[in-house]
PDB file of C-alpha atoms and ligand atoms in Angstrom:
ATOM      1  CA  MET A   7     230.230 -96.162  55.647  1.00  0.00           C
ATOM      2  CA  SER A   8     232.058 -98.072  58.421  1.00  0.00           C
ATOM      3  CA  THR A   9     230.152-100.319  60.772  1.00  0.00           C
ATOM      4  CA  LEU A  10     230.766 -97.878  63.615  1.00  0.00           C
ATOM      5  CA  ALA A  11     229.645 -94.926  61.511  1.00  0.00           C
ATOM      6  CA  LYS A  12     226.517 -96.843  60.559  1.00  0.00           C
ATOM      7  CA  ALA A  13     225.848 -97.632  64.200  1.00  0.00           C
ATOM      8  CA  MET A  14     226.237 -93.996  65.181  1.00  0.00           C
ATOM      9  CA  SER A  15     224.053 -92.824  62.299  1.00  0.00           C
ATOM     10  CA  LYS A  16     220.987 -94.132  64.077  1.00  0.00           C
ATOM     11  CA  PHE A  17     219.727 -93.654  67.586  1.00  0.00           C
ATOM     12  CA  ARG A  18     216.463 -94.005  69.453  1.00  0.00           C
ATOM     13  CA  LEU A  19     214.697 -90.906  70.749  1.00  0.00           C
ATOM     14  CA  ALA A  20     212.176 -91.366  73.551  1.00  0.00           C
ATOM     15  CA  VAL A  21     209.618 -88.686  74.367  1.00  0.00           C
ATOM     16  CA  VAL A  22     207.895 -88.872  77.744  1.00  0.00           C
ATOM     17  CA  GLN A  23     204.379 -87.471  77.815  1.00  0.00           C
ATOM     18  CA  LEU A  24     204.052 -87.180  81.587  1.00  0.00           C
ATOM     19  CA  GLN A  25     200.948 -86.785  83.703  1.00  0.00           C
ATOM     20  CA  VAL A  26     201.765 -83.745  85.859  1.00  0.00           C
ATOM     21  CA  GLY A  27     199.911 -82.934  89.072  1.00  0.00           C
ATOM     22  CA  GLY A  28     200.198 -80.649  92.056  1.00  0.00           C
ATOM     23  CA  VAL A  29     202.483 -82.877  94.131  1.00  0.00           C
ATOM     24  CA  LYS A  30     206.086 -82.358  93.026  1.00  0.00           C
ATOM     25  CA  ALA A  31     207.332 -85.592  94.591  1.00  0.00           C
ATOM     26  CA  ASP A  32     204.779 -87.596  92.603  1.00  0.00           C
ATOM     27  CA  ASN A  33     205.780 -85.835  89.365  1.00  0.00           C
ATOM     28  CA  LEU A  34     209.432 -86.549  90.037  1.00  0.00           C
ATOM     29  CA  SER A  35     208.937 -90.218  90.833  1.00  0.00           C
ATOM     30  CA  ARG A  36     206.744 -90.692  87.743  1.00  0.00           C
ATOM     31  CA  ALA A  37     209.359 -88.959  85.609  1.00  0.00           C
ATOM     32  CA  LYS A  38     212.140 -91.154  86.988  1.00  0.00           C
ATOM     33  CA  ARG A  39     210.079 -94.308  86.381  1.00  0.00           C
ATOM     34  CA  LEU A  40     209.336 -93.356  82.781  1.00  0.00           C
ATOM     35  CA  VAL A  41     212.937 -92.383  82.025  1.00  0.00           C
ATOM     36  CA  LYS A  42     213.873 -95.887  83.179  1.00  0.00           C
ATOM     37  CA  GLU A  43     211.120 -97.383  81.007  1.00  0.00           C
ATOM     38  CA  ALA A  44     212.335 -95.329  78.016  1.00  0.00           C
ATOM     39  CA  ALA A  45     215.920 -96.471  78.496  1.00  0.00           C
ATOM     40  CA  GLY A  46     214.735-100.049  78.902  1.00  0.00           C
ATOM     41  CA  ARG A  47     213.143 -99.864  75.473  1.00  0.00           C
ATOM     42  CA  GLY A  48     216.322 -98.626  73.860  1.00  0.00           C
ATOM     43  CA  GLY A  49     216.022 -94.882  74.290  1.00  0.00           C
ATOM     44  CA  ASN A  50     219.411 -93.192  73.863  1.00  0.00           C
ATOM     45  CA  LEU A  51     218.100 -89.643  74.284  1.00  0.00           C
ATOM     46  CA  VAL A  52     215.055 -88.986  76.455  1.00  0.00           C
ATOM     47  CA  LEU A  53     212.922 -85.815  76.385  1.00  0.00           C
ATOM     48  CA  LEU A  54     210.603 -84.637  79.173  1.00  0.00           C
ATOM     49  CA  PRO A  55     207.843 -81.985  78.878  1.00  0.00           C
ATOM     50  CA  GLU A  56     207.865 -78.337  79.850  1.00  0.00           C
ATOM     51  CA  CYS A  57     207.227 -77.723  83.539  1.00  0.00           C
ATOM     52  CA  PHE A  58     207.318 -81.486  84.196  1.00  0.00           C
ATOM     53  CA  ASN A  59     207.652 -81.167  87.979  1.00  0.00           C
ATOM     54  CA  SER A  60     204.772 -78.787  88.684  1.00  0.00           C
ATOM     55  CA  PRO A  61     201.534 -77.360  87.331  1.00  0.00           C
ATOM     56  CA  TYR A  62     202.070 -74.900  84.476  1.00  0.00           C
ATOM     57  CA  GLY A  63     200.821 -71.459  85.396  1.00  0.00           C
ATOM     58  CA  THR A  64     202.020 -68.031  86.485  1.00  0.00           C
ATOM     59  CA  SER A  65     200.500 -68.584  89.932  1.00  0.00           C
ATOM     60  CA  PHE A  66     202.584 -71.725  90.434  1.00  0.00           C
ATOM     61  CA  PHE A  67     206.052 -70.756  89.192  1.00  0.00           C
ATOM     62  CA  SER A  68     207.213 -69.082  92.386  1.00  0.00           C
ATOM     63  CA  GLN A  69     205.761 -71.759  94.665  1.00  0.00           C
ATOM     64  CA  TYR A  70     207.473 -74.620  92.805  1.00  0.00           C
ATOM     65  CA  ALA A  71     210.674 -72.814  91.788  1.00  0.00           C
ATOM     66  CA  GLU A  72     214.048 -74.307  92.702  1.00  0.00           C
ATOM     67  CA  ARG A  73     217.650 -73.286  92.491  1.00  0.00           C
ATOM     68  CA  ILE A  74     219.792 -75.340  90.117  1.00  0.00           C
ATOM     69  CA  PRO A  75     221.132 -77.784  91.201  1.00  0.00           C
ATOM     70  CA  GLY A  76     218.213 -78.677  93.406  1.00  0.00           C
ATOM     71  CA  GLU A  77     215.714 -81.440  94.166  1.00  0.00           C
ATOM     72  CA  SER A  78     214.448 -81.923  90.614  1.00  0.00           C
ATOM     73  CA  THR A  79     217.762 -81.643  88.802  1.00  0.00           C
ATOM     74  CA  GLU A  80     219.462 -83.997  91.243  1.00  0.00           C
ATOM     75  CA  LEU A  81     216.766 -86.605  90.553  1.00  0.00           C
ATOM     76  CA  LEU A  82     217.182 -86.129  86.808  1.00  0.00           C
ATOM     77  CA  SER A  83     220.959 -86.417  87.092  1.00  0.00           C
ATOM     78  CA  GLU A  84     220.494 -89.721  88.900  1.00  0.00           C
ATOM     79  CA  ALA A  85     218.033 -90.923  86.278  1.00  0.00           C
ATOM     80  CA  ALA A  86     220.413 -90.047  83.440  1.00  0.00           C
ATOM     81  CA  ARG A  87     223.341 -91.760  85.129  1.00  0.00           C
ATOM     82  CA  GLU A  88     221.465 -94.871  86.261  1.00  0.00           C
ATOM     83  CA  ASN A  89     220.010 -95.369  82.797  1.00  0.00           C
ATOM     84  CA  GLN A  90     223.013 -94.149  80.787  1.00  0.00           C
ATOM     85  CA  VAL A  91     220.955 -91.794  78.629  1.00  0.00           C
ATOM     86  CA  TYR A  92     221.162 -88.241  77.400  1.00  0.00           C
ATOM     87  CA  LEU A  93     218.291 -86.610  79.278  1.00  0.00           C
ATOM     88  CA  VAL A  94     216.660 -83.359  78.163  1.00  0.00           C
ATOM     89  CA  GLY A  95     215.027 -82.575  81.477  1.00  0.00           C
ATOM     90  CA  GLY A  96     211.895 -80.855  80.184  1.00  0.00           C
ATOM     91  CA  SER A  97     211.767 -77.609  82.077  1.00  0.00           C
ATOM     92  CA  ILE A  98     211.294 -76.458  85.649  1.00  0.00           C
ATOM     93  CA  PRO A  99     210.669 -73.084  87.283  1.00  0.00           C
ATOM     94  CA  GLU A 100     214.162 -71.906  88.308  1.00  0.00           C
ATOM     95  CA  GLU A 101     214.962 -69.266  90.943  1.00  0.00           C
ATOM     96  CA  ASP A 102     218.244 -67.417  90.547  1.00  0.00           C
ATOM     97  CA  GLY A 103     219.263 -64.043  91.889  1.00  0.00           C
ATOM     98  CA  GLY A 104     215.709 -63.239  92.891  1.00  0.00           C
ATOM     99  CA  LYS A 105     214.402 -63.896  89.369  1.00  0.00           C
ATOM    100  CA  LEU A 106     212.370 -66.807  88.011  1.00  0.00           C
ATOM    101  CA  TYR A 107     213.130 -68.589  84.724  1.00  0.00           C
ATOM    102  CA  ASN A 108     211.598 -71.431  82.745  1.00  0.00           C
ATOM    103  CA  SER A 109     214.694 -73.601  82.512  1.00  0.00           C
ATOM    104  CA  CYS A 110     215.630 -76.818  80.732  1.00  0.00           C
ATOM    105  CA  ILE A 111     218.605 -78.780  82.046  1.00  0.00           C
ATOM    106  CA  VAL A 112     220.318 -81.347  79.808  1.00  0.00           C
ATOM    107  CA  PHE A 113     222.260 -84.235  81.336  1.00  0.00           C
ATOM    108  CA  GLY A 114     224.821 -86.582  79.841  1.00  0.00           C
ATOM    109  CA  PRO A 115     224.818 -90.356  80.413  1.00  0.00           C
ATOM    110  CA  ASP A 116     227.212 -89.751  83.307  1.00  0.00           C
ATOM    111  CA  GLY A 117     224.571 -87.644  85.029  1.00  0.00           C
ATOM    112  CA  LYS A 118     226.557 -84.425  84.657  1.00  0.00           C
ATOM    113  CA  ILE A 119     224.805 -81.230  83.573  1.00  0.00           C
ATOM    114  CA  ILE A 120     225.685 -80.442  79.944  1.00  0.00           C
ATOM    115  CA  LEU A 121     223.715 -77.207  79.618  1.00  0.00           C
ATOM    116  CA  LYS A 122     220.930 -75.060  80.962  1.00  0.00           C
ATOM    117  CA  HIS A 123     218.541 -73.418  78.512  1.00  0.00           C
ATOM    118  CA  ARG A 124     216.370 -70.624  79.843  1.00  0.00           C
ATOM    119  CA  LYS A 125     213.289 -70.044  77.696  1.00  0.00           C
ATOM    120  CA  ILE A 126     214.255 -67.164  75.397  1.00  0.00           C
ATOM    121  CA  HIS A 127     210.748 -66.134  74.288  1.00  0.00           C
ATOM    122  CA  LEU A 128     208.229 -65.771  77.109  1.00  0.00           C
ATOM    123  CA  PHE A 129     204.734 -67.032  76.399  1.00  0.00           C
ATOM    124  CA  ASP A 130     202.710 -63.807  76.409  1.00  0.00           C
ATOM    125  CA  ILE A 131     199.524 -64.089  74.355  1.00  0.00           C
ATOM    126  CA  ASP A 132     195.963 -62.850  74.527  1.00  0.00           C
ATOM    127  CA  VAL A 133     193.365 -64.512  72.298  1.00  0.00           C
ATOM    128  CA  PRO A 134     190.067 -62.832  73.286  1.00  0.00           C
ATOM    129  CA  GLY A 135     187.512 -65.263  74.634  1.00  0.00           C
ATOM    130  CA  LYS A 136     190.011 -68.154  74.398  1.00  0.00           C
ATOM    131  CA  ILE A 137     193.246 -67.738  76.338  1.00  0.00           C
ATOM    132  CA  ARG A 138     195.325 -65.028  77.971  1.00  0.00           C
ATOM    133  CA  PHE A 139     198.691 -66.063  79.370  1.00  0.00           C
ATOM    134  CA  GLN A 140     201.525 -63.728  80.396  1.00  0.00           C
ATOM    135  CA  GLU A 141     204.663 -65.599  81.464  1.00  0.00           C
ATOM    136  CA  SER A 142     206.447 -62.248  81.722  1.00  0.00           C
ATOM    137  CA  GLU A 143     204.287 -61.360  84.715  1.00  0.00           C
ATOM    138  CA  THR A 144     206.483 -63.669  86.791  1.00  0.00           C
ATOM    139  CA  LEU A 145     209.315 -65.012  84.622  1.00  0.00           C
ATOM    140  CA  SER A 146     212.467 -63.494  83.151  1.00  0.00           C
ATOM    141  CA  ALA A 147     213.679 -64.530  79.717  1.00  0.00           C
ATOM    142  CA  GLY A 148     216.913 -66.299  78.903  1.00  0.00           C
ATOM    143  CA  ASP A 149     219.313 -64.799  76.384  1.00  0.00           C
ATOM    144  CA  THR A 150     221.448 -67.669  75.162  1.00  0.00           C
ATOM    145  CA  LEU A 151     221.126 -70.284  72.448  1.00  0.00           C
ATOM    146  CA  SER A 152     221.607 -73.842  73.710  1.00  0.00           C
ATOM    147  CA  MET A 153     223.096 -76.698  71.691  1.00  0.00           C
ATOM    148  CA  PHE A 154     224.830 -79.871  72.733  1.00  0.00           C
ATOM    149  CA  GLU A 155     226.841 -82.605  71.036  1.00  0.00           C
ATOM    150  CA  THR A 156     226.112 -86.298  71.332  1.00  0.00           C
ATOM    151  CA  PRO A 157     227.908 -89.230  69.664  1.00  0.00           C
ATOM    152  CA  PHE A 158     224.951 -89.265  67.260  1.00  0.00           C
ATOM    153  CA  CYS A 159     224.366 -85.640  66.301  1.00  0.00           C
ATOM    154  CA  LYS A 160     224.231 -82.065  67.532  1.00  0.00           C
ATOM    155  CA  VAL A 161     221.014 -81.062  69.227  1.00  0.00           C
ATOM    156  CA  GLY A 162     219.385 -77.624  69.531  1.00  0.00           C
ATOM    157  CA  VAL A 163     217.149 -76.834  72.512  1.00  0.00           C
ATOM    158  CA  GLY A 164     214.118 -74.579  72.775  1.00  0.00           C
ATOM    159  CA  ILE A 165     211.227 -74.431  75.208  1.00  0.00           C
ATOM    160  CA  CYS A 166     207.669 -74.354  73.892  1.00  0.00           C
ATOM    161  CA  TYR A 167     206.977 -70.791  72.679  1.00  0.00           C
ATOM    162  CA  ASP A 168     210.585 -70.698  71.397  1.00  0.00           C
ATOM    163  CA  ILE A 169     209.352 -72.979  68.578  1.00  0.00           C
ATOM    164  CA  ARG A 170     207.450 -70.093  67.036  1.00  0.00           C
ATOM    165  CA  PHE A 171     210.653 -68.223  66.218  1.00  0.00           C
ATOM    166  CA  ALA A 172     212.140 -69.588  63.016  1.00  0.00           C
ATOM    167  CA  GLU A 173     215.297 -67.520  63.475  1.00  0.00           C
ATOM    168  CA  LEU A 174     216.242 -69.558  66.548  1.00  0.00           C
ATOM    169  CA  ALA A 175     215.780 -72.851  64.721  1.00  0.00           C
ATOM    170  CA  GLN A 176     217.633 -71.481  61.707  1.00  0.00           C
ATOM    171  CA  LEU A 177     220.577 -70.465  63.862  1.00  0.00           C
ATOM    172  CA  TYR A 178     220.621 -73.955  65.374  1.00  0.00           C
ATOM    173  CA  SER A 179     220.541 -75.552  61.944  1.00  0.00           C
ATOM    174  CA  ARG A 180     223.326 -73.311  60.700  1.00  0.00           C
ATOM    175  CA  GLN A 181     225.375 -74.325  63.700  1.00  0.00           C
ATOM    176  CA  GLY A 182     225.054 -77.947  62.516  1.00  0.00           C
ATOM    177  CA  CYS A 183     222.179 -79.206  64.631  1.00  0.00           C
ATOM    178  CA  GLN A 184     220.353 -82.183  63.115  1.00  0.00           C
ATOM    179  CA  LEU A 185     217.726 -82.553  65.840  1.00  0.00           C
ATOM    180  CA  LEU A 186     215.745 -79.831  67.598  1.00  0.00           C
ATOM    181  CA  VAL A 187     213.998 -80.651  70.863  1.00  0.00           C
ATOM    182  CA  TYR A 188     211.260 -78.558  72.439  1.00  0.00           C
ATOM    183  CA  PRO A 189     209.812 -79.412  75.848  1.00  0.00           C
ATOM    184  CA  GLY A 190     206.410 -77.803  75.470  1.00  0.00           C
ATOM    185  CA  ALA A 191     202.910 -77.349  76.788  1.00  0.00           C
ATOM    186  CA  PHE A 192     200.583 -75.991  74.151  1.00  0.00           C
ATOM    187  CA  ASN A 193     196.938 -75.500  75.119  1.00  0.00           C
ATOM    188  CA  MET A 194     193.462 -76.277  73.808  1.00  0.00           C
ATOM    189  CA  THR A 195     193.380 -73.097  71.724  1.00  0.00           C
ATOM    190  CA  THR A 196     196.762 -72.998  70.001  1.00  0.00           C
ATOM    191  CA  GLY A 197     197.443 -76.734  70.202  1.00  0.00           C
ATOM    192  CA  PRO A 198     194.956 -77.860  67.556  1.00  0.00           C
ATOM    193  CA  ALA A 199     195.821 -74.877  65.377  1.00  0.00           C
ATOM    194  CA  HIS A 200     199.599 -74.708  65.474  1.00  0.00           C
ATOM    195  CA  TRP A 201     201.374 -77.474  67.450  1.00  0.00           C
ATOM    196  CA  GLU A 202     202.005 -79.927  64.612  1.00  0.00           C
ATOM    197  CA  LEU A 203     202.197 -77.216  61.959  1.00  0.00           C
ATOM    198  CA  LEU A 204     205.023 -75.433  63.765  1.00  0.00           C
ATOM    199  CA  GLN A 205     207.034 -78.617  64.146  1.00  0.00           C
ATOM    200  CA  ARG A 206     206.730 -79.478  60.498  1.00  0.00           C
ATOM    201  CA  ALA A 207     207.517 -75.878  59.569  1.00  0.00           C
ATOM    202  CA  ARG A 208     210.769 -75.915  61.554  1.00  0.00           C
ATOM    203  CA  LEU A 209     212.210 -78.595  59.350  1.00  0.00           C
ATOM    204  CA  ILE A 210     213.131 -76.902  56.156  1.00  0.00           C
ATOM    205  CA  PHE A 211     215.056 -73.702  55.980  1.00  0.00           C
ATOM    206  CA  ILE A 212     216.444 -71.867  53.035  1.00  0.00           C
ATOM    207  CA  GLY A 213     219.893 -73.332  53.190  1.00  0.00           C
ATOM    208  CA  GLY A 214     222.901 -71.103  53.497  1.00  0.00           C
ATOM    209  CA  ASP A 215     225.534 -72.626  51.257  1.00  0.00           C
ATOM    210  CA  HIS A 216     227.953 -69.922  52.273  1.00  0.00           C
ATOM    211  CA  GLU A 217     226.652 -68.916  55.644  1.00  0.00           C
ATOM    212  CA  THR A 218     226.863 -70.047  59.124  1.00  0.00           C
ATOM    213  CA  VAL A 219     226.962 -68.251  62.383  1.00  0.00           C
ATOM    214  CA  LYS A 220     229.847 -67.255  64.565  1.00  0.00           C
ATOM    215  CA  THR A 221     228.703 -68.467  67.917  1.00  0.00           C
ATOM    216  CA  PRO A 222     225.955 -65.904  68.362  1.00  0.00           C
ATOM    217  CA  ASN A 223     226.062 -64.205  71.683  1.00  0.00           C
ATOM    218  CA  PHE A 224     222.647 -62.924  72.646  1.00  0.00           C
ATOM    219  CA  ARG A 225     224.251 -61.263  75.660  1.00  0.00           C
ATOM    220  CA  HIS A 226     225.434 -58.599  73.266  1.00  0.00           C
ATOM    221  CA  GLY A 227     222.144 -58.708  71.427  1.00  0.00           C
ATOM    222  CA  TYR A 228     223.408 -59.559  67.961  1.00  0.00           C
ATOM    223  CA  MET A 229     223.591 -62.472  65.599  1.00  0.00           C
ATOM    224  CA  THR A 230     226.257 -62.536  62.935  1.00  0.00           C
ATOM    225  CA  PHE A 231     226.250 -64.713  59.862  1.00  0.00           C
ATOM    226  CA  ASP A 232     229.584 -65.559  58.239  1.00  0.00           C
ATOM    227  CA  ARG A 233     230.266 -67.629  55.192  1.00  0.00           C
ATOM    228  CA  GLU A 234     230.385 -71.449  55.435  1.00  0.00           C
ATOM    229  CA  ALA A 235     228.031 -74.177  54.216  1.00  0.00           C
ATOM    230  CA  VAL A 236     225.554 -76.053  56.393  1.00  0.00           C
ATOM    231  CA  ASP A 237     222.281 -77.670  55.461  1.00  0.00           C
ATOM    232  CA  ASN A 238     218.998 -76.958  57.197  1.00  0.00           C
ATOM    233  CA  GLN A 239     216.868 -80.012  57.229  1.00  0.00           C
ATOM    234  CA  LEU A 240     216.363 -81.675  60.599  1.00  0.00           C
ATOM    235  CA  TYR A 241     214.360 -83.878  62.955  1.00  0.00           C
ATOM    236  CA  VAL A 242     212.083 -82.061  65.402  1.00  0.00           C
ATOM    237  CA  ALA A 243     210.700 -83.478  68.643  1.00  0.00           C
ATOM    238  CA  THR A 244     208.251 -81.979  71.126  1.00  0.00           C
ATOM    239  CA  ALA A 245     207.199 -83.275  74.530  1.00  0.00           C
ATOM    240  CA  SER A 246     203.917 -82.181  76.101  1.00  0.00           C
ATOM    241  CA  PRO A 247     202.483 -83.022  79.500  1.00  0.00           C
ATOM    242  CA  ALA A 248     199.546 -85.442  79.285  1.00  0.00           C
ATOM    243  CA  ARG A 249     196.203 -83.674  79.085  1.00  0.00           C
ATOM    244  CA  ASP A 250     194.453 -83.046  82.415  1.00  0.00           C
ATOM    245  CA  GLU A 251     191.028 -81.488  81.933  1.00  0.00           C
ATOM    246  CA  SER A 252     190.893 -80.625  85.641  1.00  0.00           C
ATOM    247  CA  SER A 253     193.974 -78.410  85.599  1.00  0.00           C
ATOM    248  CA  SER A 254     193.900 -74.624  85.294  1.00  0.00           C
ATOM    249  CA  TYR A 255     196.005 -74.892  82.107  1.00  0.00           C
ATOM    250  CA  VAL A 256     194.893 -77.853  79.969  1.00  0.00           C
ATOM    251  CA  ALA A 257     197.817 -79.121  77.904  1.00  0.00           C
ATOM    252  CA  TRP A 258     197.162 -80.176  74.299  1.00  0.00           C
ATOM    253  CA  GLY A 259     199.214 -83.378  74.574  1.00  0.00           C
ATOM    254  CA  HIS A 260     200.167 -85.085  71.299  1.00  0.00           C
ATOM    255  CA  SER A 261     203.928 -85.152  71.845  1.00  0.00           C
ATOM    256  CA  THR A 262     205.366 -85.602  68.382  1.00  0.00           C
ATOM    257  CA  VAL A 263     208.485 -86.426  66.343  1.00  0.00           C
ATOM    258  CA  VAL A 264     208.734 -85.190  62.753  1.00  0.00           C
ATOM    259  CA  ASN A 265     211.364 -86.322  60.220  1.00  0.00           C
ATOM    260  CA  PRO A 266     213.300 -84.203  57.675  1.00  0.00           C
ATOM    261  CA  TRP A 267     210.700 -84.984  54.998  1.00  0.00           C
ATOM    262  CA  GLY A 268     208.078 -83.352  57.200  1.00  0.00           C
ATOM    263  CA  GLU A 269     206.347 -86.607  58.110  1.00  0.00           C
ATOM    264  CA  VAL A 270     205.074 -87.264  61.616  1.00  0.00           C
ATOM    265  CA  ILE A 271     206.934 -90.469  62.530  1.00  0.00           C
ATOM    266  CA  SER A 272     205.704 -90.763  66.119  1.00  0.00           C
ATOM    267  CA  LYS A 273     202.820 -89.111  67.951  1.00  0.00           C
ATOM    268  CA  ALA A 274     201.222 -89.518  71.351  1.00  0.00           C
ATOM    269  CA  GLY A 275     197.558 -89.229  72.216  1.00  0.00           C
ATOM    270  CA  THR A 276     196.534 -87.227  75.253  1.00  0.00           C
ATOM    271  CA  GLU A 277     197.283 -89.722  78.028  1.00  0.00           C
ATOM    272  CA  GLU A 278     200.540 -90.442  79.839  1.00  0.00           C
ATOM    273  CA  GLU A 279     202.812 -92.529  77.598  1.00  0.00           C
ATOM    274  CA  VAL A 280     206.312 -92.760  76.143  1.00  0.00           C
ATOM    275  CA  ILE A 281     206.669 -92.535  72.376  1.00  0.00           C
ATOM    276  CA  TYR A 282     209.752 -93.574  70.427  1.00  0.00           C
ATOM    277  CA  ALA A 283     211.360 -92.604  67.138  1.00  0.00           C
ATOM    278  CA  ASP A 284     214.425 -94.098  65.478  1.00  0.00           C
ATOM    279  CA  ILE A 285     216.414 -91.126  64.230  1.00  0.00           C
ATOM    280  CA  ASP A 286     218.268 -91.998  61.006  1.00  0.00           C
ATOM    281  CA  LEU A 287     220.931 -89.466  60.119  1.00  0.00           C
ATOM    282  CA  GLN A 288     221.694 -91.192  56.826  1.00  0.00           C
ATOM    283  CA  TYR A 289     218.073 -90.582  55.874  1.00  0.00           C
ATOM    284  CA  LEU A 290     218.541 -86.926  56.805  1.00  0.00           C
ATOM    285  CA  ALA A 291     221.583 -86.772  54.523  1.00  0.00           C
ATOM    286  CA  ASP A 292     219.598 -88.432  51.733  1.00  0.00           C
ATOM    287  CA  VAL A 293     216.791 -85.856  52.017  1.00  0.00           C
ATOM    288  CA  ARG A 294     219.327 -83.054  51.896  1.00  0.00           C
ATOM    289  CA  GLN A 295     220.745 -84.555  48.722  1.00  0.00           C
ATOM    290  CA  GLN A 296     217.309 -85.027  47.163  1.00  0.00           C
ATOM    291  CA  ILE A 297     216.243 -81.450  47.914  1.00  0.00           C
ATOM    292  CA  PRO A 298     219.551 -79.591  47.797  1.00  0.00           C
ATOM    293  CA  ILE A 299     218.248 -76.245  49.005  1.00  0.00           C
ATOM    294  CA  THR A 300     221.652 -75.331  50.350  1.00  0.00           C
ATOM    295  CA  ALA A 301     223.267 -75.362  46.939  1.00  0.00           C
ATOM    296  CA  GLN A 302     220.276 -73.618  45.354  1.00  0.00           C
ATOM    297  CA  ARG A 303     220.218 -70.542  47.539  1.00  0.00           C
ATOM    298  CA  ARG A 304     220.127 -67.388  45.427  1.00  0.00           C
ATOM    299  CA  HIS A 305     222.841 -65.260  46.984  1.00  0.00           C
ATOM    300  CA  ASP A 306     222.518 -62.903  44.050  1.00  0.00           C
ATOM    301  CA  LEU A 307     218.989 -62.016  45.211  1.00  0.00           C
ATOM    302  CA  TYR A 308     219.097 -62.135  49.009  1.00  0.00           C
ATOM    303  CA  SER A 309     221.281 -62.906  51.974  1.00  0.00           C
ATOM    304  CA  VAL A 310     220.921 -63.207  55.707  1.00  0.00           C
ATOM    305  CA  THR A 311     222.102 -60.087  57.455  1.00  0.00           C
ATOM    306  CA  SER A 312     223.307 -59.552  60.978  1.00  0.00           C
ATOM    307  CA  VAL A 313     220.846 -58.359  63.560  1.00  0.00           C
ATOM    308  CA  GLN A 314     221.963 -55.658  65.964  1.00  0.00           C
ATOM    309  CA  ARG A 315     219.712 -55.056  68.949  1.00  0.00           C
ATOM    310  CA  GLY A 316     219.480 -51.466  70.200  1.00  0.00           C
ATOM    311  CA  ASN A 317     221.631 -51.979  73.262  1.00  0.00           C
ATOM    312  CA  SER A 318     225.087 -53.469  73.122  1.00  0.00           C
TER     313      SER A 318
HETATM  314  N1  LIG B 426     204.214 -72.934  77.299  1.00  0.00           N
HETATM  315  C1  LIG B 426     204.195 -72.270  76.162  1.00  0.00           C
HETATM  316  O1  LIG B 426     205.160 -71.595  75.802  1.00  0.00           O
HETATM  317  C2  LIG B 426     202.936 -72.355  75.345  1.00  0.00           C
HETATM  318  C3  LIG B 426     203.171 -71.909  73.903  1.00  0.00           C
HETATM  319  C4  LIG B 426     201.903 -71.999  73.108  1.00  0.00           C
HETATM  320  O2  LIG B 426     200.901 -72.573  73.545  1.00  0.00           O
HETATM  321  C5  LIG B 426     201.863 -71.361  71.791  1.00  0.00           C
HETATM  322  O3  LIG B 426     200.756 -71.317  71.235  1.00  0.00           O
HETATM  323  O4  LIG B 426     202.915 -70.895  71.307  1.00  0.00           O
END
């Protein structure tokens, strides 16, 4: 492997576990300060939490919502450019066409917007006596997969509840993503039960040695798998807000990075902090060689079929 290839086979991921309060300006200035801190400690790609600029709750989305570009995204663009980092801007409540979305904006090191991911799966759950949350009461769902290229690897983006849907991660992996990032905000009920488990579960997929995906277009409600080989072992990173017991929605915390072997390689506590993980793509390749699930797929027994939603 050439020296350049070796250099590009590793990069530093920084995950900002941000203390989020009710004053947007304070959240933004804290976020900008910690992005700078992350870059100063070698972060090449920086991840912020879900709803990093405002309290997370259906009663807050409309009050804190912004158009994009707007106050929060312009600050993030500046932070990405000033620090020369890829910045996955957590998420913010977005207003567009009279609708509200939970939106993640990704910026390149030049500060330009690379993509916008609108949360595809809205967080609607009801665990009697524990938690009831219905994002769909105020938010609309996105309908597009979101991936971006970096000089290091291809990255797939989901927001929090999106992590529960293996099909999304599988589509990302089949499209060649080697890192999945999820700005999130699990809670004190599902956090201890599922947060880490879901991240570790997203790593390994039954490889498709003859399948990949034409660029799926959710707008037409279908996913099509064609035949081409890609592996499905990846790094997974999640960013949570710091825990605030006084807030109406208490975030679990414990932002985490998991490697392709399923090991937790970096994990935050519950306070505000930045955690770091050195992503080694040669290691990912080694794991894929050691557990060659792609080549072992039993196409004679099963295959992945297209999904056609009712409407076209
Ligand atoms: N903000 C979210 O989508 C929360 C998802 C969550 O807590 C879960 O259990 O899933």
